[in-house]
Tab-separated table of C-alpha atoms in Angstrom:
chain	number	residue	atom	x	y	z
A	1	MET	CA	65.594	-18.496	-14.451
A	2	PHE	CA	64.777	-15.911	-11.782
A	3	LYS	CA	62.822	-13.747	-14.218
A	4	LYS	CA	60.744	-16.646	-15.477
A	5	ARG	CA	59.991	-17.917	-11.980
A	6	TRP	CA	58.963	-14.585	-10.394
A	7	PHE	CA	57.706	-12.440	-13.277
A	8	ILE	CA	54.320	-14.173	-13.716
A	9	PRO	CA	53.357	-14.169	-9.967
A	10	LEU	CA	54.332	-10.515	-9.661
A	11	LEU	CA	52.409	-9.678	-12.810
A	12	SER	CA	49.297	-11.400	-11.436
A	13	LEU	CA	49.372	-9.075	-8.396
A	14	LEU	CA	49.234	-5.962	-10.573
A	15	PRO	CA	45.469	-6.096	-11.356
A	16	VAL	CA	44.717	-6.710	-7.682
A	17	SER	CA	46.698	-3.654	-6.608
A	18	LEU	CA	45.052	-1.520	-9.278
A	19	LEU	CA	41.511	-2.679	-8.570
A	20	SER	CA	41.931	-2.182	-4.831
A	21	GLY	CA	42.222	1.553	-5.415
A	22	CYS	CA	39.199	1.981	-7.690
A	23	ASP	CA	36.731	2.882	-4.932
A	24	GLY	CA	39.168	4.700	-2.672
A	25	LYS	CA	39.070	3.150	0.760
A	26	LEU	CA	36.771	0.291	1.676
A	27	VAL	CA	33.437	1.207	3.268
A	28	VAL	CA	34.212	-0.618	6.508
A	29	PHE	CA	37.315	1.584	6.887
A	30	ASP	CA	35.194	4.747	6.568
A	31	PRO	CA	32.623	4.398	9.406
A	32	LYS	CA	29.688	6.792	9.659
A	33	GLY	CA	28.362	5.692	13.036
A	34	PRO	CA	29.487	4.513	16.494
A	35	ALA	CA	28.764	0.826	15.825
A	36	ALA	CA	30.860	0.879	12.645
A	37	ARG	CA	33.682	2.667	14.504
A	38	ASP	CA	33.730	0.004	17.225
A	39	ILE	CA	33.930	-2.691	14.553
A	40	LEU	CA	36.728	-0.820	12.769
A	41	ASP	CA	38.685	-0.554	16.024
A	42	LEU	CA	38.351	-4.318	16.439
A	43	ILE	CA	39.467	-4.919	12.846
A	44	ASN	CA	42.478	-2.644	13.249
A	45	TRP	CA	43.496	-4.297	16.511
A	46	SER	CA	43.225	-7.738	14.913
A	47	LEU	CA	45.207	-6.676	11.846
A	48	VAL	CA	48.019	-5.093	13.888
A	49	PHE	CA	48.181	-8.033	16.293
A	50	MET	CA	48.216	-10.620	13.502
A	51	ALA	CA	50.789	-8.601	11.519
A	52	LEU	CA	53.028	-8.616	14.589
A	53	ILE	CA	52.679	-12.395	14.818
A	54	VAL	CA	53.520	-12.802	11.129
A	55	VAL	CA	56.620	-10.613	11.461
A	56	VAL	CA	57.862	-12.573	14.475
A	57	VAL	CA	57.193	-15.966	12.866
A	58	PHE	CA	58.862	-15.081	9.570
A	59	GLY	CA	61.734	-13.460	11.442
A	60	LEU	CA	62.354	-16.638	13.447
A	61	PHE	CA	61.945	-18.681	10.277
A	62	ALA	CA	64.632	-16.654	8.494
A	63	TYR	CA	66.910	-16.762	11.541
A	64	VAL	CA	66.695	-20.555	11.868
A	65	ILE	CA	67.296	-21.097	8.149
A	66	TRP	CA	70.363	-18.843	8.196
A	67	LYS	CA	71.843	-20.096	11.452
A	68	TYR	CA	71.502	-23.789	10.681
A	69	ARG	CA	72.191	-23.690	6.968
A	70	ALA	CA	74.546	-26.214	5.417
A	71	ARG	CA	78.141	-24.982	5.218
A	72	PRO	CA	81.450	-26.586	4.182
A	73	GLU	CA	82.754	-26.546	7.751
A	74	ASN	CA	79.819	-28.560	9.129
A	75	GLU	CA	79.548	-31.050	6.284
A	76	GLY	CA	78.706	-34.520	7.641
A	77	TYR	CA	77.834	-33.109	11.094
A	78	GLU	CA	75.266	-35.144	13.037
A	79	PRO	CA	73.602	-33.396	15.994
A	80	PRO	CA	73.406	-35.245	19.312
A	81	GLU	CA	70.202	-37.061	20.192
A	82	GLU	CA	67.818	-34.823	22.124
A	83	HIS	CA	64.771	-35.781	24.204
A	84	GLY	CA	63.123	-32.372	23.905
A	85	SER	CA	62.900	-29.366	26.158
A	86	THR	CA	60.019	-29.128	28.615
A	87	LYS	CA	60.580	-25.405	28.936
A	88	LEU	CA	60.351	-24.769	25.187
A	89	GLU	CA	57.283	-26.993	24.830
A	90	MET	CA	55.525	-25.040	27.578
A	91	ILE	CA	56.422	-21.765	25.853
A	92	TRP	CA	55.098	-22.698	22.398
A	93	THR	CA	51.965	-24.160	23.975
A	94	ALA	CA	51.314	-21.008	26.013
A	95	ILE	CA	51.869	-18.595	23.109
A	96	PRO	CA	48.768	-19.705	21.076
A	97	ILE	CA	46.677	-19.537	24.255
A	98	VAL	CA	47.831	-15.953	24.845
A	99	ILE	CA	47.087	-15.070	21.210
A	100	VAL	CA	43.543	-16.465	21.419
A	101	ILE	CA	42.890	-14.593	24.684
A	102	ALA	CA	44.267	-11.346	23.236
A	103	LEU	CA	41.871	-11.627	20.278
A	104	THR	CA	38.888	-12.978	22.223
A	105	ILE	CA	38.617	-10.331	24.952
A	106	PRO	CA	38.209	-7.281	22.647
A	107	THR	CA	35.977	-9.290	20.303
A	108	VAL	CA	33.565	-10.332	23.060
A	109	THR	CA	33.596	-6.819	24.543
A	110	THR	CA	32.763	-5.255	21.175
A	111	VAL	CA	30.035	-7.782	20.336
A	112	TYR	CA	28.239	-7.183	23.635
A	113	SER	CA	28.577	-3.402	23.364
A	114	LEU	CA	26.806	-3.504	19.988
A	115	GLU	CA	23.721	-5.107	21.557
A	116	LYS	CA	22.656	-1.807	23.146
A	117	PRO	CA	22.415	1.847	22.065
A	118	PRO	CA	25.795	3.609	21.823
A	119	GLU	CA	26.921	5.420	24.950
A	120	GLU	CA	27.263	8.806	23.209
A	121	TYR	CA	23.558	8.676	22.317
A	122	ALA	CA	22.300	7.163	25.575
A	123	ASP	CA	20.229	10.277	26.342
A	124	LYS	CA	18.144	9.870	23.170
A	125	GLU	CA	15.185	7.525	22.849
A	126	PRO	CA	15.686	5.052	19.966
A	127	ILE	CA	13.101	4.818	17.228
A	128	VAL	CA	11.879	1.335	16.282
A	129	ILE	CA	11.869	0.023	12.714
A	130	ASN	CA	10.814	-3.526	11.852
A	131	VAL	CA	12.780	-5.097	9.009
A	132	THR	CA	11.289	-7.980	7.015
A	133	SER	CA	13.323	-9.651	4.301
A	134	ALA	CA	11.500	-11.331	1.431
A	135	ASP	CA	12.591	-12.729	-1.927
A	136	TRP	CA	14.154	-10.460	-3.163
A	137	LYS	CA	13.424	-7.242	-1.347
A	138	TRP	CA	13.557	-5.477	2.013
A	139	ILE	CA	10.409	-4.240	3.759
A	140	PHE	CA	10.709	-1.611	6.496
A	141	SER	CA	7.849	-0.952	8.910
A	142	TYR	CA	7.587	2.096	11.166
A	143	PRO	CA	5.057	1.036	13.865
A	144	GLU	CA	5.240	4.408	15.661
A	145	GLN	CA	4.811	6.468	12.487
A	146	GLY	CA	2.428	4.090	10.684
A	147	ILE	CA	4.550	3.912	7.518
A	148	GLU	CA	5.974	1.073	5.433
A	149	THR	CA	8.699	1.328	2.792
A	150	VAL	CA	10.267	-1.112	0.355
A	151	ASN	CA	13.981	-1.194	-0.490
A	152	TYR	CA	14.797	2.031	1.332
A	153	VAL	CA	14.653	3.272	4.908
A	154	ASN	CA	14.833	6.826	6.221
A	155	ILE	CA	16.255	7.453	9.689
A	156	PRO	CA	16.954	10.606	11.714
A	157	ALA	CA	20.673	11.353	12.011
A	158	GLY	CA	22.018	11.478	15.543
A	159	THR	CA	19.260	9.195	16.869
A	160	PRO	CA	19.709	5.487	17.689
A	161	VAL	CA	17.566	3.147	15.591
A	162	GLN	CA	16.444	-0.200	16.944
A	163	PHE	CA	16.004	-2.520	13.981
A	164	LYS	CA	13.869	-5.592	14.688
A	165	LEU	CA	14.856	-8.138	12.067
A	166	THR	CA	12.881	-11.087	10.734
A	167	SER	CA	12.153	-12.854	7.443
A	168	ALA	CA	8.987	-13.788	5.586
A	169	GLY	CA	10.698	-16.871	4.160
A	170	THR	CA	14.329	-17.863	3.655
A	171	MET	CA	17.137	-16.780	5.979
A	172	GLN	CA	18.907	-13.658	4.796
A	173	SER	CA	21.469	-11.191	6.126
A	174	PHE	CA	20.987	-7.481	6.903
A	175	TRP	CA	24.140	-5.377	6.509
A	176	VAL	CA	24.853	-1.662	6.250
A	177	PRO	CA	28.695	-1.544	6.144
A	178	ALA	CA	28.983	2.194	6.805
A	179	LEU	CA	26.880	1.978	9.975
A	180	GLY	CA	27.582	-1.430	11.530
A	181	GLY	CA	27.888	-5.171	11.167
A	182	GLN	CA	25.489	-7.772	9.817
A	183	LYS	CA	22.783	-9.893	11.423
A	184	TYR	CA	20.649	-12.697	10.056
A	185	THR	CA	16.925	-12.479	9.439
A	186	MET	CA	15.023	-15.708	10.141
A	187	ASN	CA	11.399	-16.661	9.720
A	188	LYS	CA	9.393	-16.897	12.973
A	189	MET	CA	12.354	-15.449	14.885
A	190	GLU	CA	13.395	-11.897	15.704
A	191	THR	CA	16.876	-10.436	16.126
A	192	GLU	CA	17.720	-6.860	17.060
A	193	MET	CA	20.366	-4.409	15.945
A	194	TYR	CA	21.128	-0.844	17.016
A	195	LEU	CA	22.515	1.475	14.327
A	196	THR	CA	23.127	5.212	14.444
A	197	ALA	CA	24.238	7.652	11.755
A	198	ASP	CA	26.364	10.518	13.067
A	199	GLN	CA	25.345	12.883	10.288
A	200	PRO	CA	22.998	13.071	7.284
A	201	GLY	CA	23.957	10.942	4.321
A	202	GLU	CA	22.989	8.006	2.130
A	203	PHE	CA	24.406	4.539	2.755
A	204	LEU	CA	24.103	1.269	0.877
A	205	GLY	CA	22.776	-1.876	2.551
A	206	ARG	CA	22.457	-5.380	1.163
A	207	ASN	CA	21.807	-9.054	1.753
A	208	THR	CA	25.084	-10.938	2.250
A	209	ASN	CA	23.591	-14.417	2.561
A	210	PHE	CA	23.311	-16.727	-0.462
A	211	ASN	CA	19.664	-17.758	-0.709
A	212	GLY	CA	18.737	-18.085	-4.351
A	213	ARG	CA	19.378	-16.528	-7.719
A	214	GLY	CA	18.038	-13.084	-6.761
A	215	TYR	CA	19.978	-12.549	-3.543
A	216	ALA	CA	22.819	-10.597	-5.197
A	217	ASP	CA	20.418	-7.788	-6.153
A	218	MET	CA	18.831	-7.499	-2.686
A	219	GLU	CA	20.090	-3.998	-2.014
A	220	PHE	CA	18.530	-1.069	-0.178
A	221	THR	CA	19.494	2.462	0.797
A	222	VAL	CA	19.602	4.027	4.230
A	223	GLU	CA	18.944	7.763	4.121
A	224	ALA	CA	19.965	9.590	7.289
A	225	LYS	CA	18.106	12.896	7.475
A	226	THR	CA	18.149	15.736	9.950
A	227	PRO	CA	15.398	15.314	12.588
A	228	GLU	CA	13.467	18.158	10.956
A	229	ASP	CA	13.690	16.634	7.463
A	230	PHE	CA	12.741	13.222	8.858
A	231	GLU	CA	9.547	14.601	10.434
A	232	LYS	CA	8.793	16.458	7.201
A	233	TRP	CA	9.164	13.200	5.238
A	234	VAL	CA	6.853	11.357	7.658
A	235	ASN	CA	4.149	13.988	7.218
A	236	GLU	CA	4.524	13.977	3.428
A	237	VAL	CA	4.151	10.190	3.302
A	238	LYS	CA	0.990	10.292	5.430
A	239	ASP	CA	-0.499	12.924	3.093
A	240	THR	CA	0.469	11.437	-0.281
A	241	ALA	CA	1.316	7.701	-0.074
A	242	PRO	CA	-1.287	5.010	-0.853
A	243	LYS	CA	-2.693	2.880	1.936
A	244	LEU	CA	-1.191	-0.579	2.382
A	245	THR	CA	-3.761	-3.349	2.012
A	246	GLU	CA	-3.396	-6.997	2.928
A	247	LYS	CA	-3.780	-7.994	-0.716
A	248	LYS	CA	-1.025	-5.590	-1.755
A	249	TYR	CA	1.271	-6.854	1.003
A	250	LEU	CA	0.806	-10.470	-0.068
A	251	SER	CA	1.820	-9.468	-3.588
A	252	LEU	CA	4.989	-7.853	-2.181
A	253	LEU	CA	6.042	-11.196	-0.711
A	254	LYS	CA	6.175	-12.901	-4.096
A	255	PRO	CA	9.712	-13.578	-5.438
A	256	THR	CA	10.219	-10.406	-7.456
A	257	HIS	CA	12.636	-7.492	-7.746
A	258	LEU	CA	11.052	-4.143	-6.931
A	259	GLY	CA	12.084	-0.517	-6.815
A	260	ARG	CA	11.397	1.903	-3.982
A	261	GLU	CA	7.825	1.891	-2.702
A	262	THR	CA	6.073	3.741	0.130
A	263	TYR	CA	2.778	3.065	1.921
A	264	VAL	CA	0.668	4.345	4.788
A	265	GLY	CA	0.104	1.608	7.386
A	266	THR	CA	2.183	-1.490	8.144
A	267	HIS	CA	1.728	-5.211	7.615
A	268	LEU	CA	2.128	-5.748	11.370
A	269	GLN	CA	-1.639	-5.365	11.709
A	270	TRP	CA	-2.046	-8.673	9.824
A	271	VAL	CA	1.111	-10.650	10.443
A	272	ASP	CA	4.364	-10.413	12.403
A	273	HIS	CA	6.807	-12.832	10.794
A	274	GLY	CA	8.949	-12.764	13.932
A	275	LYS	CA	6.305	-14.607	15.970
A	276	MET	CA	6.368	-18.401	16.233
A	277	ASN	CA	2.670	-18.697	15.337
A	278	SER	CA	2.919	-16.515	12.229
A	279	GLY	CA	1.886	-17.928	8.868
A	280	THR	CA	4.237	-19.075	6.097
A	281	TYR	CA	4.473	-16.971	2.943
A	282	THR	CA	7.140	-18.646	0.818
A	283	ASN	CA	5.118	-19.180	-2.412
A	284	PRO	CA	7.220	-22.172	-3.521
A	285	GLU	CA	5.080	-22.762	-6.608
A	286	LEU	CA	6.417	-19.483	-8.039
A	287	TYR	CA	10.007	-20.775	-8.093
A	288	GLU	CA	11.274	-22.824	-11.008
A	289	VAL	CA	14.734	-24.382	-11.294
A	290	HIS	CA	15.765	-26.317	-14.412
A	291	GLY	CA	12.128	-26.521	-15.438
A	292	VAL	CA	10.975	-28.017	-12.117
A	293	LYS	CA	8.365	-26.115	-10.103
A	294	GLY	CA	8.792	-25.710	-6.352
A	295	LYS	CA	6.402	-27.258	-3.830
A	296	ILE	CA	5.916	-27.707	-0.105
A	297	PHE	CA	7.049	-31.080	1.211
A	298	GLU	CA	4.918	-32.373	4.055
A	299	ASP	CA	6.418	-34.276	6.958
A	300	GLU	CA	5.920	-38.027	6.397
A	301	GLU	CA	5.049	-38.586	10.064
A	302	SER	CA	2.375	-35.910	10.042
A	303	THR	CA	1.081	-37.242	6.715
A	304	ASP	CA	0.808	-40.768	8.169
A	305	LYS	CA	-0.988	-39.428	11.240
A	306	SER	CA	-3.381	-37.483	9.041
A	307	SER	CA	-4.024	-40.586	6.952
A	308	ASN	CA	-4.631	-42.732	10.048
A	309	THR	CA	-7.001	-40.111	11.442
A	310	GLU	CA	-8.983	-40.081	8.220
A	311	ASP	CA	-9.174	-43.900	8.255
A	312	MET	CA	-10.430	-43.868	11.851
A	313	ASP	CA	-13.048	-41.282	10.988
A	314	MET	CA	-14.216	-43.398	8.072
A	315	ASP	CA	-14.429	-46.502	10.303
A	316	GLU	CA	-16.433	-44.617	12.911
A	317	LYS	CA	-18.815	-43.382	10.268
A	318	THR	CA	-19.202	-46.908	8.845
A	319	ASP	CA	-19.802	-48.478	12.266
A	320	GLY	CA	-22.291	-45.797	13.125
A	321	GLY	CA	-24.152	-46.392	9.899
A	322	GLU	CA	-24.412	-50.148	10.561
A	323	GLN	CA	-25.720	-49.583	14.076
A	324	ASP	CA	-28.289	-47.131	12.803
A	325	GLY	CA	-29.306	-49.693	10.229
A	326	HIS	CA	-30.064	-52.277	12.917
């Protein structure tokens, strides 16, 4: 009976344990920058604290079951009526409050520390890179260098990078696990994130937000180069890459999967999707789900107002015509 009851659950855990070791350790447990290390410290603290809680709870659970188990000598025993213990009720009400505080304080401290350049690189001026998500690609603009790349971004190692995040259409999520946490990209809004790579290397980034059939393949690479190699790359791009035109940029915004592309110039000279007055570039007519083409739905109130305005204009024209006739 024991074998039948426990063999299948234990067997089901075997693939999980095997698969968990395929890639070595998880990326978030192998940080390559100060932001990722701060997040790892928070994760470790949370795991240790919650493990301690689990041990205590299961220990008390086992103790109560053993102490108050049914035995031959207490058969038929009925405990006296109790009205509760104020002291115990205060204790088990205070414990969850203490747990929440113990988890909240380091979480809030870490979140706010990530909103500025890391202290160990405070003496270095951050470089600015604008990030624009589009279906289904990532566009990186270097306003200071006059360069734009698609699906990859080069950064100098040991230098803070201020990413200014926005979206040309749907909301998406920017995440480089080896360097830091994730932040959302939203149309006509701008969020910021500071990331720093301690040493040269290549790191994978991706979109973690579900926003259509192509979101799972929205990946990009972050290449951290030495400052000398980064400057060399900038000069090579300016000498060899094609110039970005407005027509070419509009074609990039269409819902397509692309490889790595590099251009001289940035789209910021035509549009900044992080501004409230920026245009909309969603191309809904290019989407098709179950044979139905996408379209833009107009607000009924604005449509009614537009219709009323047109009717008033027609009336004014008619009245004016009659007066001119007299």
